Amino acid sequence: MPQLDETIYALASASGRAGVGVLRISGSRAHEVIVQMAGGSIQARQATLRLLRDPMTAEPIDRCLLLWFPAPHSFTGEDIVEIHCHGSQAVVARLLSVLADFQDYRLAEPGEFARRAFEHGKMDLTAIEGLADLINAETQGQRRQALRQSEGALGKLYEGWREQILTASALVEALIDFSDEEDITQSVGTQVEEIVVKLHNSISDHLESSGRRGEQMRDGFRMVIAGAPNVGKSSLLNVLAKRDAAIVTSEPGTTRDIIEVHLTIGGFPVLVMDTAGIRQTTGAVEQEGIKRALERLSDADLVLWLIDPQEPDEDISILTTMRSTQGPEQVWRILSKADLYENSTKTASKDFDLAISSKTNDGIGTLICKIEGLLASNKQPQSSPLITRARHRTEVVTAQMALSTFMNGSLADAELRAEDLRQAATALGRLTGRIDVEELLGKIFGEFCIGK
Ligand SMILES: Nc1nc2c(ncn2[C@@H]2O[C@H](COP(=O)(O)OP(=O)(O)OP(=O)(O)O)[C@@H](O)[C@H]2O)c(=O)[nH]1
Ligand SMILES: [Mg+2]
């Protein structure tokens, strides 16, 4: 773990030319910058304009706005100084080089300010993750969700649950201590069961109402275009992307790899994937392409399964078998190249969800509207915060399973039940970073850039 007694500094704003650049300094010696460069102390938490000088030569560097946040009332919980300078490369470079010469100062590592905020109990892990998401947010929906999480909504929910489990644990310990006094054990037993059943229900509701919605908002809704070779998959991708993202030819088996395009549909981030046409083949490259296509299909949020009546399409069975295990959430059957089949009996009789033509653009607007409709139904405002990462789901499910074990067991085995509760509490504690998370920290803070 990086040393907490060192004072760290970094450019917190983006590098390059800008009106203003912000440098941030955090640690026990942060205040020395003000004394040595600005010629004396300033009021805490009040913007103060000062000419900053090189402490060695007294040469003026830039006139800057200074902010001083004494510990513990700062982002990191340590003394923080912020320098708002003119955002030129020369000013920033000179300030950084001067800071490097201060005693016990060093350049911050990526995410180190956030990490110190966590170490000093300013933010829990889910809030830190929310902050990373807020910095990376591209759509308004992502921004809203990330802001809420960074303010601790998810952390509070999980911490509240953990506290209830700790209460139940204390009661189970009492059961162990007073096991010979029957009326006590009965009333305490009922109390514990009530707490656990209620909590189990809340956790199940949370898992169910979240679904994959929070993750979809964060990572993008995953839409896969699939079907037999040559049915017009890549052509549809190009129409949706409004550019030639994928190669289109009349030769079946053109697309081999997954081609990904990021789009925003109805304010929602959507990852559209074009895949290799699915068929029996002996070609090694095409086989690999089909294997990759099937992988993407299995965890898609929506599959657009394209059908061209001229091309053999026996392989939709793949989807039906997949759906029985882990398969895509939704599959729409789409008649492709509708311009060729306008009056044909085939199209009239078939059970398609939609008919489109990438050549004439017929049906494309309807398709986009339909996707927007699906996304809007996913986007209902939430009264409780959503799970936004697979990490959250894993731990919440672990806690839920431990509570199930508790409910299926007998309170006569009080030691075993205490262990069930301990497991549930540990899983929730890992979520907020209360316990046992050292190995997780590097991963989470590594998502930040320097200066955050
Ligand atoms: N008439 C008509 N032709 C189309 C339409 N969409 C695609 N095509 C033609 O169908 C052929 C195959 O199109 P692609 O988009 O490459 O099909 P694909 O499904 O990606 O094919 P593979 O990558 O080989 O699996 C090309 O010759 C396209 O010009 C359409 O809407 N109408
Ligand atoms: Mg293709």
GROMACS .gro file of C-alpha atoms and ligand atoms in nm:
model
  485
    1MET     CA    1   0.000   0.000   0.000
    2PRO     CA    2   0.131   0.350  -0.081
    3GLN     CA    3   0.256   0.551   0.217
    4LEU     CA    4  -0.004   0.779   0.372
    5ASP     CA    5   0.255   1.006   0.538
    6GLU     CA    6   0.382   1.137   0.205
    7THR     CA    7   0.224   1.447   0.058
    8ILE     CA    8   0.099   1.382  -0.294
    9TYR     CA    9   0.031   1.622  -0.577
   10ALA     CA   10  -0.102   1.602  -0.931
   11LEU     CA   11  -0.271   1.796  -1.206
   12ALA     CA   12  -0.641   1.727  -1.140
   13SER     CA   13  -0.772   1.884  -1.459
   14ALA     CA   14  -0.708   1.743  -1.807
   15SER     CA   15  -0.364   1.817  -1.945
   16GLY     CA   16  -0.320   2.032  -2.254
   17ARG     CA   17  -0.404   2.396  -2.318
   18ALA     CA   18  -0.699   2.536  -2.119
   19GLY     CA   19  -0.819   2.855  -1.954
   20VAL     CA   20  -0.764   2.714  -1.610
   21GLY     CA   21  -0.565   2.421  -1.476
   22VAL     CA   22  -0.617   2.275  -1.130
   23LEU     CA   23  -0.339   2.119  -0.924
   24ARG     CA   24  -0.426   1.934  -0.612
   25ILE     CA   25  -0.196   1.867  -0.317
   26SER     CA   26  -0.294   1.637  -0.030
   27GLY     CA   27  -0.109   1.537   0.285
   28SER     CA   28   0.027   1.664   0.613
   29ARG     CA   29   0.275   1.904   0.446
   30ALA     CA   30   0.034   2.045   0.186
   31HIS     CA   31   0.010   2.381   0.362
   32GLU     CA   32   0.382   2.450   0.306
   33VAL     CA   33   0.306   2.533  -0.056
   34ILE     CA   34   0.107   2.835   0.057
   35VAL     CA   35   0.369   2.950   0.305
   36GLN     CA   36   0.663   2.912   0.070
   37MET     CA   37   0.510   3.010  -0.264
   38ALA     CA   38   0.233   3.255  -0.173
   39GLY     CA   39   0.422   3.430   0.105
   40GLY     CA   40   0.198   3.353   0.402
   41SER     CA   41  -0.112   3.175   0.519
   42ILE     CA   42  -0.461   3.220   0.374
   43GLN     CA   43  -0.814   3.172   0.510
   44ALA     CA   44  -0.940   2.812   0.506
   45ARG     CA   45  -1.205   2.731   0.241
   46GLN     CA   46  -1.193   3.078   0.086
   47ALA     CA   47  -1.072   3.147  -0.264
   48THR     CA   48  -0.766   3.374  -0.245
   49LEU     CA   49  -0.582   3.528  -0.540
   50ARG     CA   50  -0.202   3.522  -0.496
   51LEU     CA   51   0.109   3.550  -0.707
   52LEU     CA   52   0.295   3.221  -0.672
   53ARG     CA   53   0.675   3.233  -0.677
   54ASP     CA   54   0.947   2.975  -0.713
   55PRO     CA   55   1.067   2.935  -0.351
   56MET     CA   56   1.432   2.901  -0.462
   57THR     CA   57   1.464   3.198  -0.698
   58ALA     CA   58   1.159   3.405  -0.600
   59GLU     CA   59   1.073   3.428  -0.970
   60PRO     CA   60   0.697   3.482  -1.025
   61ILE     CA   61   0.536   3.179  -1.190
   62ASP     CA   62   0.166   3.269  -1.225
   63ARG     CA   63  -0.112   3.454  -1.046
   64CYS     CA   64  -0.335   3.178  -0.907
   65LEU     CA   65  -0.648   3.121  -0.709
   66LEU     CA   66  -0.571   2.921  -0.395
   67LEU     CA   67  -0.795   2.706  -0.182
   68TRP     CA   68  -0.698   2.551   0.148
   69PHE     CA   69  -0.902   2.273   0.309
   70PRO     CA   70  -0.757   2.177   0.648
   71ALA     CA   71  -0.802   1.814   0.760
   72PRO     CA   72  -1.037   1.644   0.819
   73HIS     CA   73  -1.286   1.852   0.619
   74SER     CA   74  -1.154   1.778   0.272
   75PHE     CA   75  -1.205   1.527  -0.005
   76THR     CA   76  -0.925   1.299   0.117
   77GLY     CA   77  -0.969   1.379   0.485
   78GLU     CA   78  -0.613   1.525   0.485
   79ASP     CA   79  -0.492   1.883   0.442
   80ILE     CA   80  -0.558   1.977   0.081
   81VAL     CA   81  -0.436   2.274  -0.118
   82GLU     CA   82  -0.580   2.346  -0.462
   83ILE     CA   83  -0.404   2.574  -0.705
   84HIS     CA   84  -0.615   2.712  -0.990
   85CYS     CA   85  -0.358   2.841  -1.236
   86HIS     CA   86  -0.369   2.947  -1.600
   87GLY     CA   87  -0.397   2.622  -1.790
   88SER     CA   88  -0.097   2.646  -2.019
   89GLN     CA   89   0.155   2.367  -2.049
   90ALA     CA   90   0.436   2.599  -1.936
   91VAL     CA   91   0.261   2.714  -1.617
   92VAL     CA   92   0.154   2.364  -1.521
   93ALA     CA   93   0.495   2.213  -1.597
   94ARG     CA   94   0.675   2.479  -1.390
   95LEU     CA   95   0.441   2.438  -1.092
   96LEU     CA   96   0.477   2.059  -1.105
   97SER     CA   97   0.854   2.083  -1.115
   98VAL     CA   98   0.858   2.322  -0.818
   99LEU     CA   99   0.628   2.092  -0.619
  100ALA     CA  100   0.861   1.800  -0.688
  101ASP     CA  101   1.133   1.976  -0.484
  102PHE     CA  102   0.924   2.012  -0.168
  103GLN     CA  103   1.027   1.775   0.109
  104ASP     CA  104   0.827   1.448   0.128
  105TYR     CA  105   0.627   1.544  -0.180
  106ARG     CA  106   0.573   1.305  -0.467
  107LEU     CA  107   0.350   1.276  -0.773
  108ALA     CA  108   0.023   1.094  -0.696
  109GLU     CA  109  -0.050   0.756  -0.848
  110PRO     CA  110  -0.371   0.704  -1.048
  111GLY     CA  111  -0.671   0.710  -0.813
  112GLU     CA  112  -0.457   0.788  -0.509
  113PHE     CA  113  -0.663   1.088  -0.392
  114ALA     CA  114  -0.977   0.870  -0.402
  115ARG     CA  115  -0.790   0.595  -0.223
  116ARG     CA  116  -0.693   0.829   0.058
  117ALA     CA  117  -1.058   0.938   0.082
  118PHE     CA  118  -1.144   0.570   0.128
  119GLU     CA  119  -0.862   0.505   0.379
  120HIS     CA  120  -0.982   0.799   0.588
  121GLY     CA  121  -1.341   0.677   0.584
  122LYS     CA  122  -1.467   0.963   0.368
  123MET     CA  123  -1.625   0.734   0.111
  124ASP     CA  124  -1.715   0.366   0.098
  125LEU     CA  125  -1.605   0.148  -0.193
  126THR     CA  126  -1.934   0.165  -0.381
  127ALA     CA  127  -1.921   0.546  -0.359
  128ILE     CA  128  -1.566   0.541  -0.496
  129GLU     CA  129  -1.684   0.320  -0.782
  130GLY     CA  130  -1.967   0.568  -0.839
  131LEU     CA  131  -1.713   0.849  -0.856
  132ALA     CA  132  -1.509   0.660  -1.117
  133ASP     CA  133  -1.830   0.609  -1.316
  134LEU     CA  134  -1.923   0.977  -1.281
  135ILE     CA  135  -1.587   1.083  -1.422
  136ASN     CA  136  -1.635   0.839  -1.712
  137ALA     CA  137  -2.008   0.910  -1.768
  138GLU     CA  138  -2.098   0.977  -2.130
  139THR     CA  139  -2.477   0.984  -2.122
  140GLN     CA  140  -2.715   1.169  -1.888
  141GLY     CA  141  -2.853   0.840  -1.758
  142GLN     CA  142  -2.502   0.724  -1.666
  143ARG     CA  143  -2.438   1.057  -1.497
  144ARG     CA  144  -2.754   1.037  -1.286
  145GLN     CA  145  -2.687   0.681  -1.176
  146ALA     CA  146  -2.319   0.749  -1.100
  147LEU     CA  147  -2.393   1.067  -0.905
  148ARG     CA  148  -2.638   0.884  -0.685
  149GLN     CA  149  -2.394   0.601  -0.620
  150SER     CA  150  -2.103   0.839  -0.556
  151GLU     CA  151  -2.312   1.012  -0.290
  152GLY     CA  152  -2.334   0.681  -0.107
  153ALA     CA  153  -2.687   0.557  -0.187
  154LEU     CA  154  -2.577   0.200  -0.255
  155GLY     CA  155  -2.326   0.197   0.029
  156LYS     CA  156  -2.591   0.310   0.278
  157LEU     CA  157  -2.829   0.038   0.165
  158TYR     CA  158  -2.566  -0.236   0.206
  159GLU     CA  159  -2.431  -0.096   0.531
  160GLY     CA  160  -2.785  -0.083   0.671
  161TRP     CA  161  -2.831  -0.450   0.587
  162ARG     CA  162  -2.499  -0.541   0.742
  163GLU     CA  163  -2.597  -0.368   1.065
  164GLN     CA  164  -2.920  -0.567   1.080
  165ILE     CA  165  -2.722  -0.888   1.036
  166LEU     CA  166  -2.491  -0.782   1.317
  167THR     CA  167  -2.796  -0.731   1.539
  168ALA     CA  168  -2.920  -1.079   1.449
  169SER     CA  169  -2.571  -1.217   1.519
  170ALA     CA  170  -2.571  -1.062   1.866
  171LEU     CA  171  -2.906  -1.226   1.937
  172VAL     CA  172  -2.775  -1.564   1.820
  173GLU     CA  173  -2.476  -1.524   2.052
  174ALA     CA  174  -2.727  -1.462   2.332
  175LEU     CA  175  -2.901  -1.787   2.237
  176ILE     CA  176  -2.573  -1.970   2.278
  177ASP     CA  177  -2.515  -1.811   2.621
  178PHE     CA  178  -2.867  -1.866   2.757
  179SER     CA  179  -2.937  -2.202   2.596
  180ASP     CA  180  -3.088  -2.349   2.917
  181GLU     CA  181  -3.351  -2.082   2.970
  182GLU     CA  182  -3.639  -2.183   2.751
  183ASP     CA  183  -3.861  -1.874   2.750
  184ILE     CA  184  -3.565  -1.651   2.662
  185THR     CA  185  -3.451  -1.876   2.376
  186GLN     CA  186  -3.800  -1.882   2.232
  187SER     CA  187  -3.859  -1.509   2.224
  188VAL     CA  188  -3.507  -1.434   2.103
  189GLY     CA  189  -3.537  -1.705   1.838
  190THR     CA  190  -3.853  -1.546   1.701
  191GLN     CA  191  -3.687  -1.205   1.690
  192VAL     CA  192  -3.385  -1.336   1.497
  193GLU     CA  193  -3.602  -1.519   1.248
  194GLU     CA  194  -3.808  -1.208   1.186
  195ILE     CA  195  -3.500  -1.001   1.113
  196VAL     CA  196  -3.349  -1.260   0.881
  197VAL     CA  197  -3.668  -1.326   0.685
  198LYS     CA  198  -3.729  -0.955   0.633
  199LEU     CA  199  -3.374  -0.897   0.523
  200HIS     CA  200  -3.381  -1.193   0.288
  201ASN     CA  201  -3.691  -1.045   0.125
  202SER     CA  202  -3.529  -0.702   0.088
  203ILE     CA  203  -3.222  -0.857  -0.074
  204SER     CA  204  -3.434  -1.064  -0.312
  205ASP     CA  205  -3.633  -0.751  -0.407
  206HIS     CA  206  -3.311  -0.560  -0.468
  207LEU     CA  207  -3.171  -0.835  -0.693
  208GLU     CA  208  -3.497  -0.868  -0.881
  209SER     CA  209  -3.573  -0.500  -0.929
  210SER     CA  210  -3.216  -0.424  -1.031
  211GLY     CA  211  -3.207  -0.699  -1.292
  212ARG     CA  212  -2.924  -0.603  -1.521
  213ARG     CA  213  -3.052  -0.248  -1.555
  214GLY     CA  214  -2.783  -0.074  -1.354
  215GLU     CA  215  -2.511  -0.264  -1.538
  216GLN     CA  216  -2.679  -0.192  -1.871
  217MET     CA  217  -2.678   0.178  -1.792
  218ARG     CA  218  -2.316   0.169  -1.689
  219ASP     CA  219  -2.166  -0.063  -1.953
  220GLY     CA  220  -2.418  -0.018  -2.232
  221PHE     CA  221  -2.715  -0.225  -2.343
  222ARG     CA  222  -2.576  -0.522  -2.538
  223MET     CA  223  -2.746  -0.573  -2.873
  224VAL     CA  224  -2.622  -0.851  -3.100
  225ILE     CA  225  -2.707  -0.881  -3.471
  226ALA     CA  226  -2.704  -1.248  -3.563
  227GLY     CA  227  -2.839  -1.499  -3.813
  228ALA     CA  228  -2.731  -1.723  -4.100
  229PRO     CA  229  -2.454  -1.607  -4.338
  230ASN     CA  230  -2.536  -1.340  -4.596
  231VAL     CA  231  -2.871  -1.235  -4.447
  232GLY     CA  232  -2.767  -0.868  -4.422
  233LYS     CA  233  -2.630  -0.840  -4.068
  234SER     CA  234  -2.334  -0.619  -4.152
  235SER     CA  235  -2.553  -0.404  -4.376
  236LEU     CA  236  -2.787  -0.342  -4.081
  237LEU     CA  237  -2.494  -0.255  -3.854
  238ASN     CA  238  -2.374   0.001  -4.109
  239VAL     CA  239  -2.719   0.157  -4.137
  240LEU     CA  240  -2.750   0.185  -3.757
  241ALA     CA  241  -2.396   0.322  -3.724
  242LYS     CA  242  -2.446   0.556  -4.023
  243ARG     CA  243  -2.102   0.455  -4.154
  244ASP     CA  244  -1.927   0.159  -4.316
  245ALA     CA  245  -1.815  -0.005  -3.994
  246ALA     CA  246  -1.831  -0.359  -4.136
  247ILE     CA  247  -1.744  -0.507  -4.474
  248VAL     CA  248  -2.046  -0.604  -4.684
  249THR     CA  249  -2.016  -0.847  -4.976
  250SER     CA  250  -2.250  -1.088  -5.152
  251GLU     CA  251  -2.028  -1.374  -5.038
  252PRO     CA  252  -2.164  -1.575  -4.742
  253GLY     CA  253  -1.915  -1.582  -4.454
  254THR     CA  254  -1.777  -1.229  -4.496
  255THR     CA  255  -1.775  -1.129  -4.128
  256ARG     CA  256  -1.548  -1.342  -3.910
  257ASP     CA  257  -1.477  -1.136  -3.600
  258ILE     CA  258  -1.712  -0.942  -3.374
  259ILE     CA  259  -1.751  -0.584  -3.490
  260GLU     CA  260  -1.857  -0.347  -3.213
  261VAL     CA  261  -2.012  -0.005  -3.251
  262HIS     CA  262  -2.109   0.224  -2.962
  263LEU     CA  263  -2.434   0.414  -3.017
  264THR     CA  264  -2.666   0.624  -2.806
  265ILE     CA  265  -3.030   0.532  -2.861
  266GLY     CA  266  -3.290   0.734  -2.670
  267GLY     CA  267  -3.021   0.864  -2.432
  268PHE     CA  268  -2.914   0.511  -2.349
  269PRO     CA  269  -2.566   0.373  -2.427
  270VAL     CA  270  -2.595   0.076  -2.663
  271LEU     CA  271  -2.318  -0.156  -2.772
  272VAL     CA  272  -2.415  -0.303  -3.110
  273MET     CA  273  -2.228  -0.613  -3.221
  274ASP     CA  274  -2.219  -0.760  -3.570
  275THR     CA  275  -2.129  -1.129  -3.575
  276ALA     CA  276  -2.024  -1.405  -3.811
  277GLY     CA  277  -2.312  -1.581  -3.987
  278ILE     CA  278  -2.396  -1.904  -3.807
  279ARG     CA  279  -2.375  -2.227  -4.010
  280GLN     CA  280  -2.201  -2.565  -4.019
  281THR     CA  281  -1.856  -2.504  -4.161
  282THR     CA  282  -1.515  -2.667  -4.177
  283GLY     CA  283  -1.311  -2.350  -4.215
  284ALA     CA  284  -1.108  -2.292  -3.899
  285VAL     CA  285  -1.131  -1.912  -3.910
  286GLU     CA  286  -1.503  -1.914  -3.969
  287GLN     CA  287  -1.555  -2.173  -3.694
  288GLU     CA  288  -1.372  -1.946  -3.451
  289GLY     CA  289  -1.588  -1.655  -3.567
  290ILE     CA  290  -1.904  -1.855  -3.505
  291LYS     CA  291  -1.780  -1.959  -3.162
  292ARG     CA  292  -1.730  -1.592  -3.074
  293ALA     CA  293  -2.072  -1.505  -3.213
  294LEU     CA  294  -2.236  -1.766  -2.991
  295GLU     CA  295  -2.054  -1.634  -2.686
  296ARG     CA  296  -2.186  -1.284  -2.746
  297LEU     CA  297  -2.535  -1.419  -2.810
  298SER     CA  298  -2.548  -1.598  -2.478
  299ASP     CA  299  -2.516  -1.282  -2.270
  300ALA     CA  300  -2.686  -1.033  -2.500
  301ASP     CA  301  -2.964  -0.810  -2.371
  302LEU     CA  302  -3.127  -0.817  -2.713
  303VAL     CA  303  -3.064  -1.030  -3.021
  304LEU     CA  304  -3.178  -0.915  -3.363
  305TRP     CA  305  -3.204  -1.246  -3.545
  306LEU     CA  306  -3.209  -1.167  -3.916
  307ILE     CA  307  -3.375  -1.393  -4.169
  308ASP     CA  308  -3.349  -1.385  -4.545
  309PRO     CA  309  -3.592  -1.643  -4.687
  310GLN     CA  310  -3.342  -1.710  -4.967
  311GLU     CA  311  -3.075  -1.825  -4.728
  312PRO     CA  312  -3.093  -2.149  -4.528
  313ASP     CA  313  -3.187  -2.070  -4.167
  314GLU     CA  314  -3.199  -2.394  -3.974
  315ASP     CA  315  -2.975  -2.270  -3.697
  316ILE     CA  316  -3.220  -2.060  -3.497
  317SER     CA  317  -3.248  -2.381  -3.294
  318ILE     CA  318  -2.918  -2.266  -3.144
  319LEU     CA  319  -3.103  -1.982  -2.976
  320THR     CA  320  -3.382  -2.201  -2.843
  321THR     CA  321  -3.138  -2.443  -2.684
  322MET     CA  322  -2.936  -2.155  -2.548
  323ARG     CA  323  -3.236  -1.984  -2.400
  324SER     CA  324  -3.309  -2.288  -2.186
  325THR     CA  325  -2.970  -2.253  -2.018
  326GLN     CA  326  -2.812  -1.911  -2.014
  327GLY     CA  327  -2.935  -1.728  -2.319
  328PRO     CA  328  -3.009  -1.380  -2.445
  329GLU     CA  329  -3.274  -1.182  -2.260
  330GLN     CA  330  -3.480  -1.113  -2.570
  331VAL     CA  331  -3.477  -1.226  -2.933
  332TRP     CA  332  -3.653  -1.047  -3.214
  333ARG     CA  333  -3.699  -1.230  -3.545
  334ILE     CA  334  -3.648  -0.984  -3.824
  335LEU     CA  335  -3.716  -1.029  -4.193
  336SER     CA  336  -3.415  -0.880  -4.370
  337LYS     CA  337  -3.401  -0.745  -4.728
  338ALA     CA  338  -3.774  -0.675  -4.716
  339ASP     CA  339  -3.742  -0.481  -5.044
  340LEU     CA  340  -3.698  -0.818  -5.219
  341TYR     CA  341  -4.005  -0.972  -5.061
  342GLU     CA  342  -4.258  -0.694  -5.058
  343ASN     CA  343  -4.546  -0.888  -5.206
  344SER     CA  344  -4.432  -1.237  -5.147
  345THR     CA  345  -4.650  -1.481  -4.961
  346LYS     CA  346  -4.351  -1.587  -4.753
  347THR     CA  347  -4.337  -1.256  -4.569
  348ALA     CA  348  -4.711  -1.235  -4.514
  349SER     CA  349  -4.733  -1.574  -4.353
  350LYS     CA  350  -4.416  -1.570  -4.143
  351ASP     CA  351  -4.413  -1.483  -3.779
  352PHE     CA  352  -4.163  -1.199  -3.791
  353ASP     CA  353  -4.150  -0.929  -3.530
  354LEU     CA  354  -4.045  -0.680  -3.792
  355ALA     CA  355  -3.942  -0.643  -4.157
  356ILE     CA  356  -3.652  -0.419  -4.256
  357SER     CA  357  -3.449  -0.326  -4.559
  358SER     CA  358  -3.101  -0.184  -4.519
  359LYS     CA  359  -3.112  -0.096  -4.887
  360THR     CA  360  -3.425   0.123  -4.885
  361ASN     CA  361  -3.420   0.198  -4.509
  362ASP     CA  362  -3.778   0.068  -4.480
  363GLY     CA  363  -3.854  -0.049  -4.128
  364ILE     CA  364  -3.530   0.089  -3.982
  365GLY     CA  365  -3.712   0.378  -3.810
  366THR     CA  366  -3.964   0.131  -3.665
  367LEU     CA  367  -3.680  -0.090  -3.543
  368ILE     CA  368  -3.510   0.203  -3.367
  369CYS     CA  369  -3.843   0.307  -3.210
  370LYS     CA  370  -3.894  -0.046  -3.085
  371ILE     CA  371  -3.546  -0.050  -2.931
  372GLU     CA  372  -3.612   0.290  -2.772
  373GLY     CA  373  -3.935   0.153  -2.626
  374LEU     CA  374  -3.752  -0.142  -2.471
  375LEU     CA  375  -3.482   0.083  -2.328
  376ALA     CA  376  -3.738   0.328  -2.190
  377SER     CA  377  -3.915   0.048  -2.005
  378ASN     CA  378  -3.577  -0.042  -1.855
  379LYS     CA  379  -3.516   0.317  -1.755
  380GLN     CA  380  -3.805   0.369  -1.513
  381PRO     CA  381  -3.696   0.593  -1.226
  382GLN     CA  382  -3.596   0.384  -0.929
  383SER     CA  383  -3.688   0.434  -0.569
  384SER     CA  384  -3.387   0.233  -0.454
  385PRO     CA  385  -3.037   0.236  -0.605
  386LEU     CA  386  -2.944  -0.032  -0.857
  387ILE     CA  387  -2.664  -0.285  -0.871
  388THR     CA  388  -2.418  -0.143  -1.123
  389ARG     CA  389  -2.137  -0.399  -1.129
  390ALA     CA  390  -2.098  -0.775  -1.142
  391ARG     CA  391  -1.893  -0.743  -0.820
  392HIS     CA  392  -2.201  -0.613  -0.637
  393ARG     CA  393  -2.421  -0.891  -0.767
  394THR     CA  394  -2.174  -1.162  -0.660
  395GLU     CA  395  -2.156  -1.035  -0.302
  396VAL     CA  396  -2.530  -0.967  -0.271
  397VAL     CA  397  -2.605  -1.319  -0.396
  398THR     CA  398  -2.352  -1.464  -0.148
  399ALA     CA  399  -2.526  -1.279   0.135
  400GLN     CA  400  -2.867  -1.395   0.014
  401MET     CA  401  -2.752  -1.758   0.000
  402ALA     CA  402  -2.605  -1.743   0.348
  403LEU     CA  403  -2.938  -1.610   0.478
  404SER     CA  404  -3.122  -1.890   0.294
  405THR     CA  405  -2.898  -2.144   0.465
  406PHE     CA  406  -2.982  -1.977   0.795
  407MET     CA  407  -3.355  -1.998   0.724
  408ASN     CA  408  -3.337  -2.364   0.623
  409GLY     CA  409  -3.136  -2.460   0.930
  410SER     CA  410  -3.241  -2.504   1.289
  411LEU     CA  411  -3.173  -2.249   1.561
  412ALA     CA  412  -3.089  -2.541   1.788
  413ASP     CA  413  -2.755  -2.542   1.604
  414ALA     CA  414  -2.687  -2.187   1.713
  415GLU     CA  415  -2.313  -2.204   1.629
  416LEU     CA  416  -2.386  -2.301   1.270
  417ARG     CA  417  -2.647  -2.026   1.237
  418ALA     CA  418  -2.401  -1.772   1.376
  419GLU     CA  419  -2.159  -1.878   1.102
  420ASP     CA  420  -2.429  -1.828   0.833
  421LEU     CA  421  -2.483  -1.472   0.957
  422ARG     CA  422  -2.109  -1.409   0.966
  423GLN     CA  423  -2.082  -1.511   0.601
  424ALA     CA  424  -2.366  -1.281   0.500
  425ALA     CA  425  -2.219  -0.988   0.694
  426THR     CA  426  -1.874  -1.049   0.543
  427ALA     CA  427  -2.012  -1.042   0.188
  428LEU     CA  428  -2.187  -0.710   0.255
  429GLY     CA  429  -1.877  -0.576   0.428
  430ARG     CA  430  -1.668  -0.652   0.120
  431LEU     CA  431  -1.913  -0.448  -0.087
  432THR     CA  432  -1.860  -0.128   0.107
  433GLY     CA  433  -1.496  -0.204   0.189
  434ARG     CA  434  -1.548  -0.251   0.559
  435ILE     CA  435  -1.348  -0.572   0.560
  436ASP     CA  436  -1.109  -0.794   0.375
  437VAL     CA  437  -1.073  -0.596   0.057
  438GLU     CA  438  -0.700  -0.535   0.013
  439GLU     CA  439  -0.686  -0.738  -0.308
  440LEU     CA  440  -0.981  -0.545  -0.451
  441LEU     CA  441  -0.842  -0.200  -0.391
  442GLY     CA  442  -0.577  -0.198  -0.663
  443LYS     CA  443  -0.836  -0.294  -0.918
  444ILE     CA  444  -1.093  -0.034  -0.818
  445PHE     CA  445  -0.855   0.260  -0.779
  446GLY     CA  446  -0.670   0.165  -1.096
  447GLU     CA  447  -0.978   0.280  -1.289
  448PHE     CA  448  -0.899   0.642  -1.210
  449CYS     CA  449  -0.653   0.861  -1.388
  450ILE     CA  450  -0.384   1.058  -1.208
  451GLY     CA  451  -0.519   1.350  -1.007
  452LYS     CA  452  -0.845   1.185  -0.894
  453LIG     N1  453  -3.177  -0.613  -5.163
  453LIG     C1  454  -3.114  -0.605  -5.047
  453LIG     N2  455  -2.992  -0.657  -5.035
  453LIG     C2  456  -2.930  -0.651  -4.915
  453LIG     C3  457  -2.992  -0.590  -4.803
  453LIG     N3  458  -2.908  -0.601  -4.697
  453LIG     C4  459  -2.798  -0.664  -4.741
  453LIG     N4  460  -2.812  -0.697  -4.872
  453LIG     C5  461  -2.713  -0.767  -4.955
  453LIG     O1  462  -2.691  -0.896  -4.901
  453LIG     C6  463  -2.554  -0.934  -4.914
  453LIG     C7  464  -2.499  -0.973  -4.778
  453LIG     O2  465  -2.499  -0.859  -4.692
  453LIG     P1  466  -2.413  -0.854  -4.561
  453LIG     O3  467  -2.459  -0.735  -4.487
  453LIG     O4  468  -2.269  -0.868  -4.591
  453LIG     O5  469  -2.464  -0.986  -4.488
  453LIG     P2  470  -2.407  -1.056  -4.357
  453LIG     O6  471  -2.523  -1.119  -4.290
  453LIG     O7  472  -2.325  -0.963  -4.280
  453LIG     O8  473  -2.316  -1.169  -4.419
  453LIG     P3  474  -2.197  -1.253  -4.350
  453LIG     O9  475  -2.107  -1.156  -4.283
  453LIG    O10  476  -2.132  -1.320  -4.464
  453LIG    O11  477  -2.261  -1.349  -4.257
  453LIG     C8  478  -2.484  -0.814  -4.978
  453LIG    O12  479  -2.472  -0.839  -5.115
  453LIG     C9  480  -2.578  -0.699  -4.950
  453LIG    O13  481  -2.568  -0.599  -5.048
  453LIG    C10  482  -3.123  -0.534  -4.821
  453LIG    O14  483  -3.185  -0.480  -4.730
  453LIG     N5  484  -3.178  -0.546  -4.944
  454MG      MG  485  -2.134  -0.969  -4.220
   0.00000   0.00000   0.00000
